[in-house]
Amino acid sequence: MKIARFSRIGFILAAAGSAVGLGNIWKFPYITGEYGGGAFVFVYLLTVLFIGFSIMIAEMLIGYIGRKDTVSSFESIAPTHKHLWKYGGFQGLAGLFIMIFYSVVIGWIFHYIITSLSTLPASIKEAESTFNTMLHTDIWTQLFYHSVAFVWITYVLTKGIKGGIEKMNLVLMPALMVILVGMFIYALSLDAFPKAVHFMFAPDWSKINSEAFVVAVGHAFFTLSLGMGAIMTYAASLEKNSNIVKAAFWVVFLDTTIAIVAGLMLFTFLYQYGAGPAKGPGLVFISLPAAFYEMGIIGNAFAVLFFIALAFAGLTSSVSLVEPMVQYFIDRFSWSRLKASILMGLFFYLIGIIALLSNIDGFKEALTWGDKNFFDWVDYFTAAIMLPIGGLIMALFVGFVIDKRKVESILKPQLGFAFEAWYFSLRYITPVAMFIVMLNLLGVF
Ligand code: TRP
C-alpha cells in the first residue's frame, strides 16, 4: 500500500493549522490583557524563539526519523530501554483529553456565528448575561453545536492525511488568514490603532512577575502545539529529504504572526468601541461582541467573519489533537482508519458532554471537585501536567538519548553553525524552563 504523504506546502499549512488555534485568537489576547501587555508579549516572544522553536525542530525530528505513530517512533528510535521510552509516545493521549473541552468551545463559536448574523448585545452587561445564560443553563444549544463539531472533526479524520487533513487545511488556513488580514487592515484605519500597538509592545516591566513569566512559557508550548505528539505525528508523513528546520520556522512564524495580528486587531476594536483592554476568558465572547455592536450593521458582518475565522482555527487544531491516537490504533492494532477515527471521536464527544454539563446549573455541584469543575480540571491537567512533561521528554530524548551523530547528520546541513546553539538549548535551557513551569503550575511556588 502506498502511504499518503503531505505535500511540502500541505505539511506547513497542516502544522500551522495545528498551531494556530483557539490559543492564538482567544487565549493570547486575553492573557496579554491580564498580564499587562508589552512586557508579557516580550517574554512570550523570547520563549517562542529560544524554547518553542528548538522543541518544534526536536518534535518534528522524532516523527521524521520514526515515520510511525508516536509510541512506535519512540520505541524504534530509542537505542536502549525501548520498552520504557515507548511510554513517551502515550503523550498522544493529551490531545484526546484536550479535545474534551476544546470541542465544547468550538461549539460555542458555532453558536456565536449564527447569533451574530442577527443580533449583537447592546452592552457589556447584556453580552455577559447572554454568554453566561448559554454557559450555565442552555444544555441543548451547547450539545447541538458540540455534536456538529464532533461530526465535522471525525469526518475529516476518516478521510486521512491527504484527503482529509491536508485538504481541509489547504482551504481553511488561507481563508482564515484572509479574514484576519482584512479585519486587521480595517483596524489600521481606526484612531485607536496606535493605542493597541502601545499596549502590546511598550513594555512596563513592573507588571512582570514570576507568574507572568510562567504563563508566557506555558502558552508558548500550547500555542505551538508542542509536547503531545501532534507535530510529531504530522512529521511522520513528511516526504524524505524534507527540510525540517525550514518547516519549523514557517510554522513558528505563522503562529506568532497570527497571534500578534489577532491581538492588535482585537485591542484596536476594544479601545475604539468598547471598554478598553477588557480582561479574562470572556474577551472574545463578551467584550468583543459588545464592541462590534457599536459599529452598526458592519459590526454584524465583522462578528460573523471573526467567529468563522475562530472556528476554522479551532477545527484545524482539533484534527491534529485527535490524529496521534488515530494513527496509534491504525499502526499498532491494525484498525481501519474509519474505526479508529469514529472511536476516538466518540471518546472526546461523550466525555465532552460531561465537561459541558459541569458548567450547567444543577449538574455543576456533582461535577466539581475542590476549586474546579470537570471542564476546568481537564484544562488544568493537560496544560499544567501533560504538556510540560511531554515537552520535557522530547527535549531529553533528542538531547541525550538519540545518538548525537544521527541528529547531526540530519540537522547540521539544515541548521549550519546554529546547530550547537540549538543542541545546547534543547539539552539545558528547555528542560530547566519546563521544570520551573511545571513546579509553578503545580503550585509549588
Ligand atoms: N495550538 C493550538 C492552539 O493554539 C492547540 C493545539 C493543537 C495543541 N494541537 C495541540 C496544544 C497539541 C498542545 C498540543 O489552540
Coordinates of C-alpha atoms and ligand atoms in Angstrom, one line a residue:
M1 CA 0.0 0.0 0.0
K2 CA 1.3 3.4 -0.9
I3 CA 1.5 5.6 2.2
A4 CA -0.1 9.0 1.8
R5 CA 2.3 11.8 2.5
F6 CA 1.9 15.5 2.9
S7 CA 3.0 17.8 0.1
R8 CA 5.5 20.4 1.3
I9 CA 3.0 23.2 1.5
G10 CA 0.4 20.8 2.8
F11 CA 2.6 19.9 5.7
I12 CA 3.4 23.5 6.6
L13 CA -0.2 24.5 6.4
A14 CA -1.3 21.5 8.4
A15 CA 1.3 22.0 11.1
A16 CA 0.5 25.7 11.1
G17 CA -3.2 24.8 11.2
S18 CA -2.5 22.7 14.3
A19 CA -0.6 25.6 15.9
V20 CA -2.9 28.4 15.1
G21 CA -5.9 27.7 17.2
L22 CA -8.1 29.0 20.0
G23 CA -4.8 29.6 21.8
N24 CA -3.9 32.4 19.3
I25 CA -7.1 34.2 18.8
W26 CA -9.0 33.6 22.1
K27 CA -6.4 33.0 24.7
F28 CA -3.3 35.0 23.7
P29 CA -5.2 38.4 23.6
Y30 CA -6.8 37.8 27.0
I31 CA -3.7 36.7 28.8
T32 CA -1.9 39.6 27.3
G33 CA -4.6 41.8 28.7
E34 CA -4.4 40.1 32.1
Y35 CA -0.6 40.3 32.4
G36 CA -0.3 43.9 31.4
G37 CA 0.7 43.9 27.7
G38 CA 4.1 44.7 26.3
A39 CA 6.4 43.1 28.9
F40 CA 4.4 39.9 28.8
V41 CA 4.5 39.9 24.9
F42 CA 8.2 40.4 25.1
V43 CA 8.7 37.4 27.3
Y44 CA 6.4 35.3 25.2
L45 CA 8.3 36.2 22.0
L46 CA 11.7 35.3 23.6
T47 CA 10.3 32.0 24.8
V48 CA 8.9 31.2 21.4
L49 CA 12.2 32.0 19.8
F50 CA 14.5 30.2 22.2
I51 CA 12.5 27.3 23.6
G52 CA 9.5 26.9 21.3
F53 CA 11.5 26.8 18.1
S54 CA 14.0 24.3 19.4
I55 CA 11.4 21.9 20.6
M56 CA 9.4 22.3 17.4
I57 CA 12.5 21.1 15.5
A58 CA 13.1 18.2 18.0
E59 CA 9.5 17.0 17.8
M60 CA 9.5 17.1 14.0
L61 CA 12.8 15.2 14.1
I62 CA 11.4 12.3 16.1
G63 CA 8.4 11.9 13.8
Y64 CA 10.6 12.3 10.7
I65 CA 13.0 9.6 11.8
G66 CA 10.4 7.4 13.4
R67 CA 7.9 7.5 10.5
K68 CA 5.1 6.0 12.6
D69 CA 2.7 6.7 15.4
T70 CA 4.2 8.4 18.5
V71 CA 4.6 5.2 20.5
S72 CA 6.2 3.2 17.7
S73 CA 8.5 6.1 16.9
F74 CA 9.9 6.4 20.4
E75 CA 10.2 2.7 20.6
S76 CA 12.1 2.2 17.3
I77 CA 14.4 5.2 17.8
A78 CA 15.5 4.6 21.4
P79 CA 18.8 2.8 21.3
T80 CA 18.2 1.1 24.6
H81 CA 15.3 0.7 27.1
K82 CA 12.8 0.7 24.2
H83 CA 10.1 -0.8 26.4
L84 CA 10.4 2.3 28.7
W85 CA 10.8 5.0 26.1
K86 CA 7.8 3.8 24.2
Y87 CA 5.7 5.3 27.0
G88 CA 6.9 8.7 25.8
G89 CA 4.5 8.1 22.9
F90 CA 1.4 8.0 25.2
Q91 CA 1.6 11.7 25.3
G92 CA -0.8 11.4 22.4
L93 CA -3.5 10.9 24.9
A94 CA -3.1 14.5 26.0
G95 CA -4.6 15.6 22.7
L96 CA -7.7 13.5 23.2
F97 CA -8.1 14.9 26.7
I98 CA -7.7 18.5 25.4
M99 CA -10.4 17.8 22.9
I100 CA -12.9 17.1 25.7
F101 CA -13.2 20.8 26.3
Y102 CA -11.9 22.2 23.0
S103 CA -14.8 20.7 21.1
V104 CA -17.3 22.3 23.6
V105 CA -15.6 25.7 23.0
I106 CA -15.8 25.2 19.2
G107 CA -19.5 24.6 19.8
W108 CA -19.9 28.0 21.5
I109 CA -18.1 29.6 18.5
F110 CA -20.5 27.9 16.0
H111 CA -23.4 29.2 18.1
Y112 CA -21.9 32.7 18.0
I113 CA -21.5 32.6 14.2
I114 CA -25.3 32.0 13.9
T115 CA -26.5 34.5 16.6
S116 CA -24.1 37.3 15.3
L117 CA -26.0 37.2 12.0
S118 CA -29.0 38.8 13.6
T119 CA -28.3 40.3 17.0
L120 CA -25.3 41.6 18.9
P121 CA -25.5 42.5 22.6
A122 CA -26.0 46.3 23.1
S123 CA -23.8 46.5 26.2
I124 CA -21.1 44.5 28.0
K125 CA -23.7 43.7 30.7
E126 CA -26.0 42.2 28.1
A127 CA -23.2 40.4 26.5
E128 CA -22.2 38.9 29.8
S129 CA -25.6 37.7 30.6
T130 CA -26.0 36.2 27.1
F131 CA -22.8 34.3 27.5
N132 CA -23.5 33.1 31.0
T133 CA -27.0 32.0 30.1
M134 CA -25.6 29.8 27.4
L135 CA -22.8 28.5 29.6
H136 CA -24.8 27.8 32.7
T137 CA -28.3 26.9 31.6
D138 CA -28.5 26.1 27.9
I139 CA -27.7 22.4 27.6
W140 CA -29.4 21.8 24.2
T141 CA -27.7 24.6 22.3
Q142 CA -24.3 23.6 23.6
L143 CA -25.0 19.9 23.0
F144 CA -26.2 20.5 19.4
Y145 CA -23.1 22.5 18.4
H146 CA -20.7 20.2 20.3
S147 CA -22.2 17.4 18.2
V148 CA -21.7 19.4 15.0
A149 CA -18.0 19.9 15.9
F150 CA -17.7 16.1 16.7
V151 CA -19.2 15.1 13.3
W152 CA -17.0 17.6 11.4
I153 CA -13.8 16.6 13.0
T154 CA -14.4 12.9 12.9
Y155 CA -15.4 13.1 9.2
V156 CA -12.2 14.8 8.3
L157 CA -10.2 12.3 10.2
T158 CA -11.8 9.4 8.4
K159 CA -10.6 10.9 5.2
G160 CA -6.9 10.6 6.2
I161 CA -3.8 12.7 6.0
K162 CA -4.1 13.6 2.3
G163 CA -7.8 13.7 1.5
G164 CA -8.9 14.9 4.9
I165 CA -6.4 16.8 7.0
E166 CA -4.3 18.3 4.2
K167 CA -7.3 19.2 2.1
M168 CA -9.1 20.9 4.9
N169 CA -6.0 22.9 5.9
L170 CA -5.4 24.0 2.3
V171 CA -8.8 25.7 2.3
L172 CA -9.4 26.8 5.8
M173 CA -5.9 28.2 6.6
P174 CA -5.8 30.7 3.7
A175 CA -9.4 31.6 4.4
L176 CA -8.6 32.3 8.0
M177 CA -5.6 34.5 7.1
V178 CA -7.6 36.5 4.5
I179 CA -10.3 37.2 7.1
L180 CA -7.8 38.2 9.8
V181 CA -5.7 40.4 7.5
G182 CA -8.8 42.0 6.1
M183 CA -10.0 42.9 9.6
F184 CA -6.6 44.0 10.6
I185 CA -6.4 46.4 7.6
Y186 CA -9.7 47.9 8.7
A187 CA -8.3 48.2 12.3
L188 CA -5.3 50.1 10.9
S189 CA -7.6 52.9 9.7
L190 CA -9.1 53.4 13.2
D191 CA -7.9 56.1 15.6
A192 CA -7.4 53.6 18.4
F193 CA -4.8 51.5 16.5
P194 CA -1.7 53.3 18.0
K195 CA -3.1 52.7 21.4
A196 CA -3.3 49.0 20.7
V197 CA 0.3 49.0 19.4
H198 CA 1.4 50.8 22.6
F199 CA -0.5 48.4 24.8
M200 CA 1.0 45.3 23.1
F201 CA 4.6 46.5 22.6
A202 CA 5.5 49.2 25.2
P203 CA 7.0 47.1 28.0
D204 CA 6.1 48.0 31.5
W205 CA 8.5 45.9 33.5
S206 CA 6.8 46.5 36.8
K207 CA 4.0 44.2 35.5
I208 CA 6.2 41.2 35.0
N209 CA 6.3 38.7 37.9
S210 CA 7.2 35.0 38.1
E211 CA 3.6 34.1 37.3
A212 CA 3.5 36.1 34.1
F213 CA 6.8 34.5 33.1
V214 CA 5.4 31.0 33.7
V215 CA 2.2 31.7 31.9
A216 CA 4.2 33.0 28.9
V217 CA 6.3 29.9 28.7
G218 CA 3.3 27.6 29.2
H219 CA 1.4 29.4 26.5
A220 CA 4.3 29.3 24.0
F221 CA 4.0 25.5 24.3
F222 CA 0.3 25.3 24.0
T223 CA 0.1 27.7 21.1
L224 CA 2.8 25.9 19.1
S225 CA 1.1 22.6 19.7
L226 CA 4.2 21.1 21.3
G227 CA 4.5 18.3 23.8
M228 CA 1.9 15.8 22.8
G229 CA 2.9 14.4 19.5
A230 CA 0.6 16.3 17.1
I231 CA 3.5 17.8 15.3
M232 CA 5.4 14.5 15.6
T233 CA 2.5 12.6 14.0
Y234 CA 2.3 15.0 11.1
A235 CA 6.0 14.9 10.6
A236 CA 5.8 11.1 10.3
S237 CA 4.1 11.8 7.0
L238 CA 6.8 14.2 5.6
E239 CA 8.5 13.3 2.4
K240 CA 12.1 12.0 2.7
N241 CA 14.6 14.8 2.4
S242 CA 12.3 17.5 3.7
N243 CA 13.9 20.5 5.3
I244 CA 12.7 20.2 8.9
V245 CA 14.2 23.5 10.1
K246 CA 12.6 25.5 7.3
A247 CA 9.2 23.9 8.0
A248 CA 9.6 24.5 11.7
F249 CA 10.5 28.1 11.0
W250 CA 7.4 28.7 8.9
V251 CA 5.1 27.1 11.5
V252 CA 6.5 29.2 14.3
F253 CA 6.5 32.3 12.2
L254 CA 2.9 31.9 11.1
D255 CA 1.7 31.1 14.5
T256 CA 3.4 34.1 16.1
T257 CA 2.3 36.5 13.4
I258 CA -1.3 35.4 13.5
A259 CA -1.3 35.8 17.3
I260 CA 0.1 39.3 17.1
V261 CA -2.2 40.4 14.2
A262 CA -5.2 39.0 16.1
G263 CA -4.2 40.7 19.3
L264 CA -3.6 44.1 17.6
M265 CA -6.9 43.9 15.8
L266 CA -8.9 42.9 18.9
F267 CA -7.4 45.6 21.1
T268 CA -8.0 48.2 18.5
F269 CA -11.7 47.4 18.3
L270 CA -11.9 47.2 22.1
Y271 CA -10.2 50.6 22.5
Q272 CA -12.2 52.2 19.7
Y273 CA -15.7 50.9 20.6
G274 CA -15.5 49.1 23.8
A275 CA -14.4 49.5 27.4
G276 CA -10.6 49.5 26.9
P277 CA -8.5 46.4 27.2
A278 CA -11.1 44.1 28.7
K279 CA -9.7 41.1 30.5
G280 CA -10.4 37.5 31.1
P281 CA -11.6 34.5 29.1
G282 CA -14.8 36.3 28.2
L283 CA -12.9 38.7 26.0
V284 CA -14.0 37.4 22.6
F285 CA -17.4 36.1 23.7
I286 CA -18.4 39.1 25.8
S287 CA -16.3 42.3 25.3
L288 CA -15.8 41.9 21.5
P289 CA -19.5 41.3 20.5
A290 CA -20.4 44.4 22.5
A291 CA -17.7 46.4 20.7
F292 CA -18.9 45.1 17.3
Y293 CA -22.4 46.3 18.3
E294 CA -21.2 49.9 18.4
M295 CA -20.1 49.6 14.7
G296 CA -23.7 49.1 13.5
I297 CA -24.5 46.7 10.7
I298 CA -20.9 46.3 9.6
G299 CA -20.3 45.1 13.1
N300 CA -22.5 42.1 12.5
A301 CA -20.5 41.3 9.3
F302 CA -17.3 41.6 11.3
A303 CA -18.6 39.5 14.1
V304 CA -19.7 36.7 11.8
L305 CA -16.4 36.7 9.9
F306 CA -14.4 36.8 13.2
F307 CA -16.2 33.8 14.6
I308 CA -15.8 32.0 11.3
A309 CA -12.1 32.6 11.4
L310 CA -12.0 31.4 15.1
A311 CA -14.0 28.3 14.2
F312 CA -11.6 27.5 11.3
A313 CA -8.6 27.9 13.7
G314 CA -10.2 25.6 16.2
L315 CA -11.2 22.9 13.7
T316 CA -7.7 22.7 12.1
S317 CA -6.2 22.3 15.6
S318 CA -8.7 19.7 16.6
V319 CA -7.9 17.2 13.9
S320 CA -4.2 17.5 15.0
L321 CA -5.2 16.8 18.6
V322 CA -7.0 13.5 17.7
E323 CA -4.8 12.3 14.9
P324 CA -2.0 10.9 17.1
M325 CA -4.3 8.4 18.8
V326 CA -6.0 7.6 15.5
Q327 CA -2.6 6.8 14.0
Y328 CA -1.6 4.8 17.1
F329 CA -4.6 2.4 16.7
I330 CA -4.0 2.1 13.0
D331 CA -0.3 1.3 13.3
R332 CA -0.3 -0.9 16.4
F333 CA -3.7 -2.6 16.3
S334 CA -4.3 -2.6 12.6
W335 CA -7.6 -0.9 13.0
S336 CA -9.1 0.7 9.9
R337 CA -8.9 4.5 9.7
L338 CA -12.7 4.6 9.8
K339 CA -12.9 2.6 13.0
A340 CA -10.1 4.5 14.7
S341 CA -11.5 7.9 13.8
I342 CA -15.0 7.1 14.9
L343 CA -13.9 5.5 18.2
M344 CA -11.5 8.4 19.1
G345 CA -14.2 10.9 18.1
L346 CA -16.8 9.2 20.3
F347 CA -14.3 9.3 23.2
F348 CA -13.9 13.1 23.2
Y349 CA -17.5 13.6 22.3
L350 CA -19.0 11.6 25.1
I351 CA -16.7 12.8 27.8
G352 CA -17.1 16.2 26.3
I353 CA -20.7 16.1 27.3
I354 CA -19.7 15.6 30.9
A355 CA -17.4 18.6 30.6
L356 CA -20.3 20.6 29.1
L357 CA -22.7 19.5 31.9
S358 CA -20.1 20.5 34.5
N359 CA -20.8 24.1 33.6
I360 CA -24.6 23.7 33.9
D361 CA -26.5 24.8 37.0
G362 CA -27.9 21.7 38.7
F363 CA -25.2 19.4 37.4
K364 CA -22.3 21.6 38.4
E365 CA -22.3 20.6 42.0
A366 CA -21.9 16.9 41.3
L367 CA -19.2 17.5 38.8
T368 CA -17.0 19.8 40.8
W369 CA -14.0 18.7 42.9
G370 CA -12.1 21.2 45.0
D371 CA -12.0 24.6 43.3
K372 CA -12.6 23.3 39.8
N373 CA -15.3 21.7 37.8
F374 CA -14.7 18.8 35.4
F375 CA -14.2 21.2 32.5
D376 CA -11.5 23.2 34.3
W377 CA -9.8 20.1 35.7
V378 CA -9.3 18.7 32.2
D379 CA -7.9 22.0 31.0
Y380 CA -5.6 22.2 34.0
F381 CA -4.4 18.6 33.9
T382 CA -3.5 18.7 30.3
A383 CA -1.9 22.2 30.2
A384 CA -0.2 22.1 33.6
I385 CA 0.9 18.5 33.8
M386 CA 0.8 16.6 30.5
L387 CA 2.2 19.1 28.0
P388 CA 5.2 20.2 30.1
I389 CA 6.0 16.5 30.8
G390 CA 5.7 15.8 27.1
G391 CA 8.0 18.7 26.2
L392 CA 10.5 17.6 28.7
I393 CA 10.5 14.0 27.5
M394 CA 11.0 15.1 23.9
A395 CA 13.8 17.5 24.8
L396 CA 15.6 14.9 26.8
F397 CA 15.1 12.2 24.2
V398 CA 16.5 14.2 21.3
G399 CA 19.1 15.9 23.5
F400 CA 20.5 12.9 25.4
V401 CA 19.1 9.6 24.1
I402 CA 19.3 9.7 20.3
D403 CA 22.9 9.4 19.1
K404 CA 24.3 12.9 18.5
R405 CA 25.8 11.8 15.2
K406 CA 22.4 10.8 13.9
V407 CA 20.9 14.1 14.9
E408 CA 23.8 15.9 13.4
S409 CA 23.7 14.1 10.2
I410 CA 20.2 15.3 9.5
L411 CA 20.1 18.7 11.1
K412 CA 23.6 20.1 10.7
P413 CA 23.2 20.7 6.9
Q414 CA 19.9 22.5 7.7
L415 CA 21.0 24.5 10.8
G416 CA 24.6 25.1 9.9
F417 CA 26.6 26.9 12.6
A418 CA 23.4 27.3 14.7
F419 CA 23.4 23.6 15.3
E420 CA 25.4 23.7 18.5
A421 CA 23.3 26.5 19.9
W422 CA 20.1 24.6 19.2
Y423 CA 21.5 21.4 20.8
F424 CA 22.5 23.3 23.9
S425 CA 19.1 24.9 24.2
L426 CA 17.5 21.5 23.9
R427 CA 19.7 19.9 26.5
Y428 CA 19.9 22.5 29.1
I429 CA 17.7 25.6 28.7
T430 CA 14.5 23.9 27.7
P431 CA 14.5 21.2 30.4
V432 CA 15.2 23.7 33.2
A433 CA 12.5 26.1 31.9
M434 CA 9.9 23.2 31.6
F435 CA 10.7 22.0 35.1
I436 CA 10.2 25.5 36.5
V437 CA 6.9 25.9 34.7
M438 CA 5.6 22.6 36.0
L439 CA 6.5 23.3 39.6
N440 CA 4.8 26.7 39.4
L441 CA 1.7 25.4 37.7
L442 CA 1.5 22.7 40.4
G443 CA 1.6 25.4 43.0
V444 CA 5.0 24.6 44.5
F445 CA 5.9 28.3 44.4
Ligands
TRP1 N1 -2.1 25.1 19.3 C1 -3.5 25.0 19.4 C2 -4.0 26.4 19.9 O1 -3.2 27.3 20.0 C3 -4.0 23.9 20.3 C4 -3.3 22.6 20.0 C5 -3.5 21.9 18.9 C6 -2.4 21.9 20.8 N2 -2.7 20.8 18.9 C7 -2.0 20.8 20.1 C8 -1.9 22.2 22.0 C9 -1.1 20.0 20.6 C10 -1.0 21.4 22.6 C11 -0.6 20.3 21.9 O2 -5.1 26.5 20.3

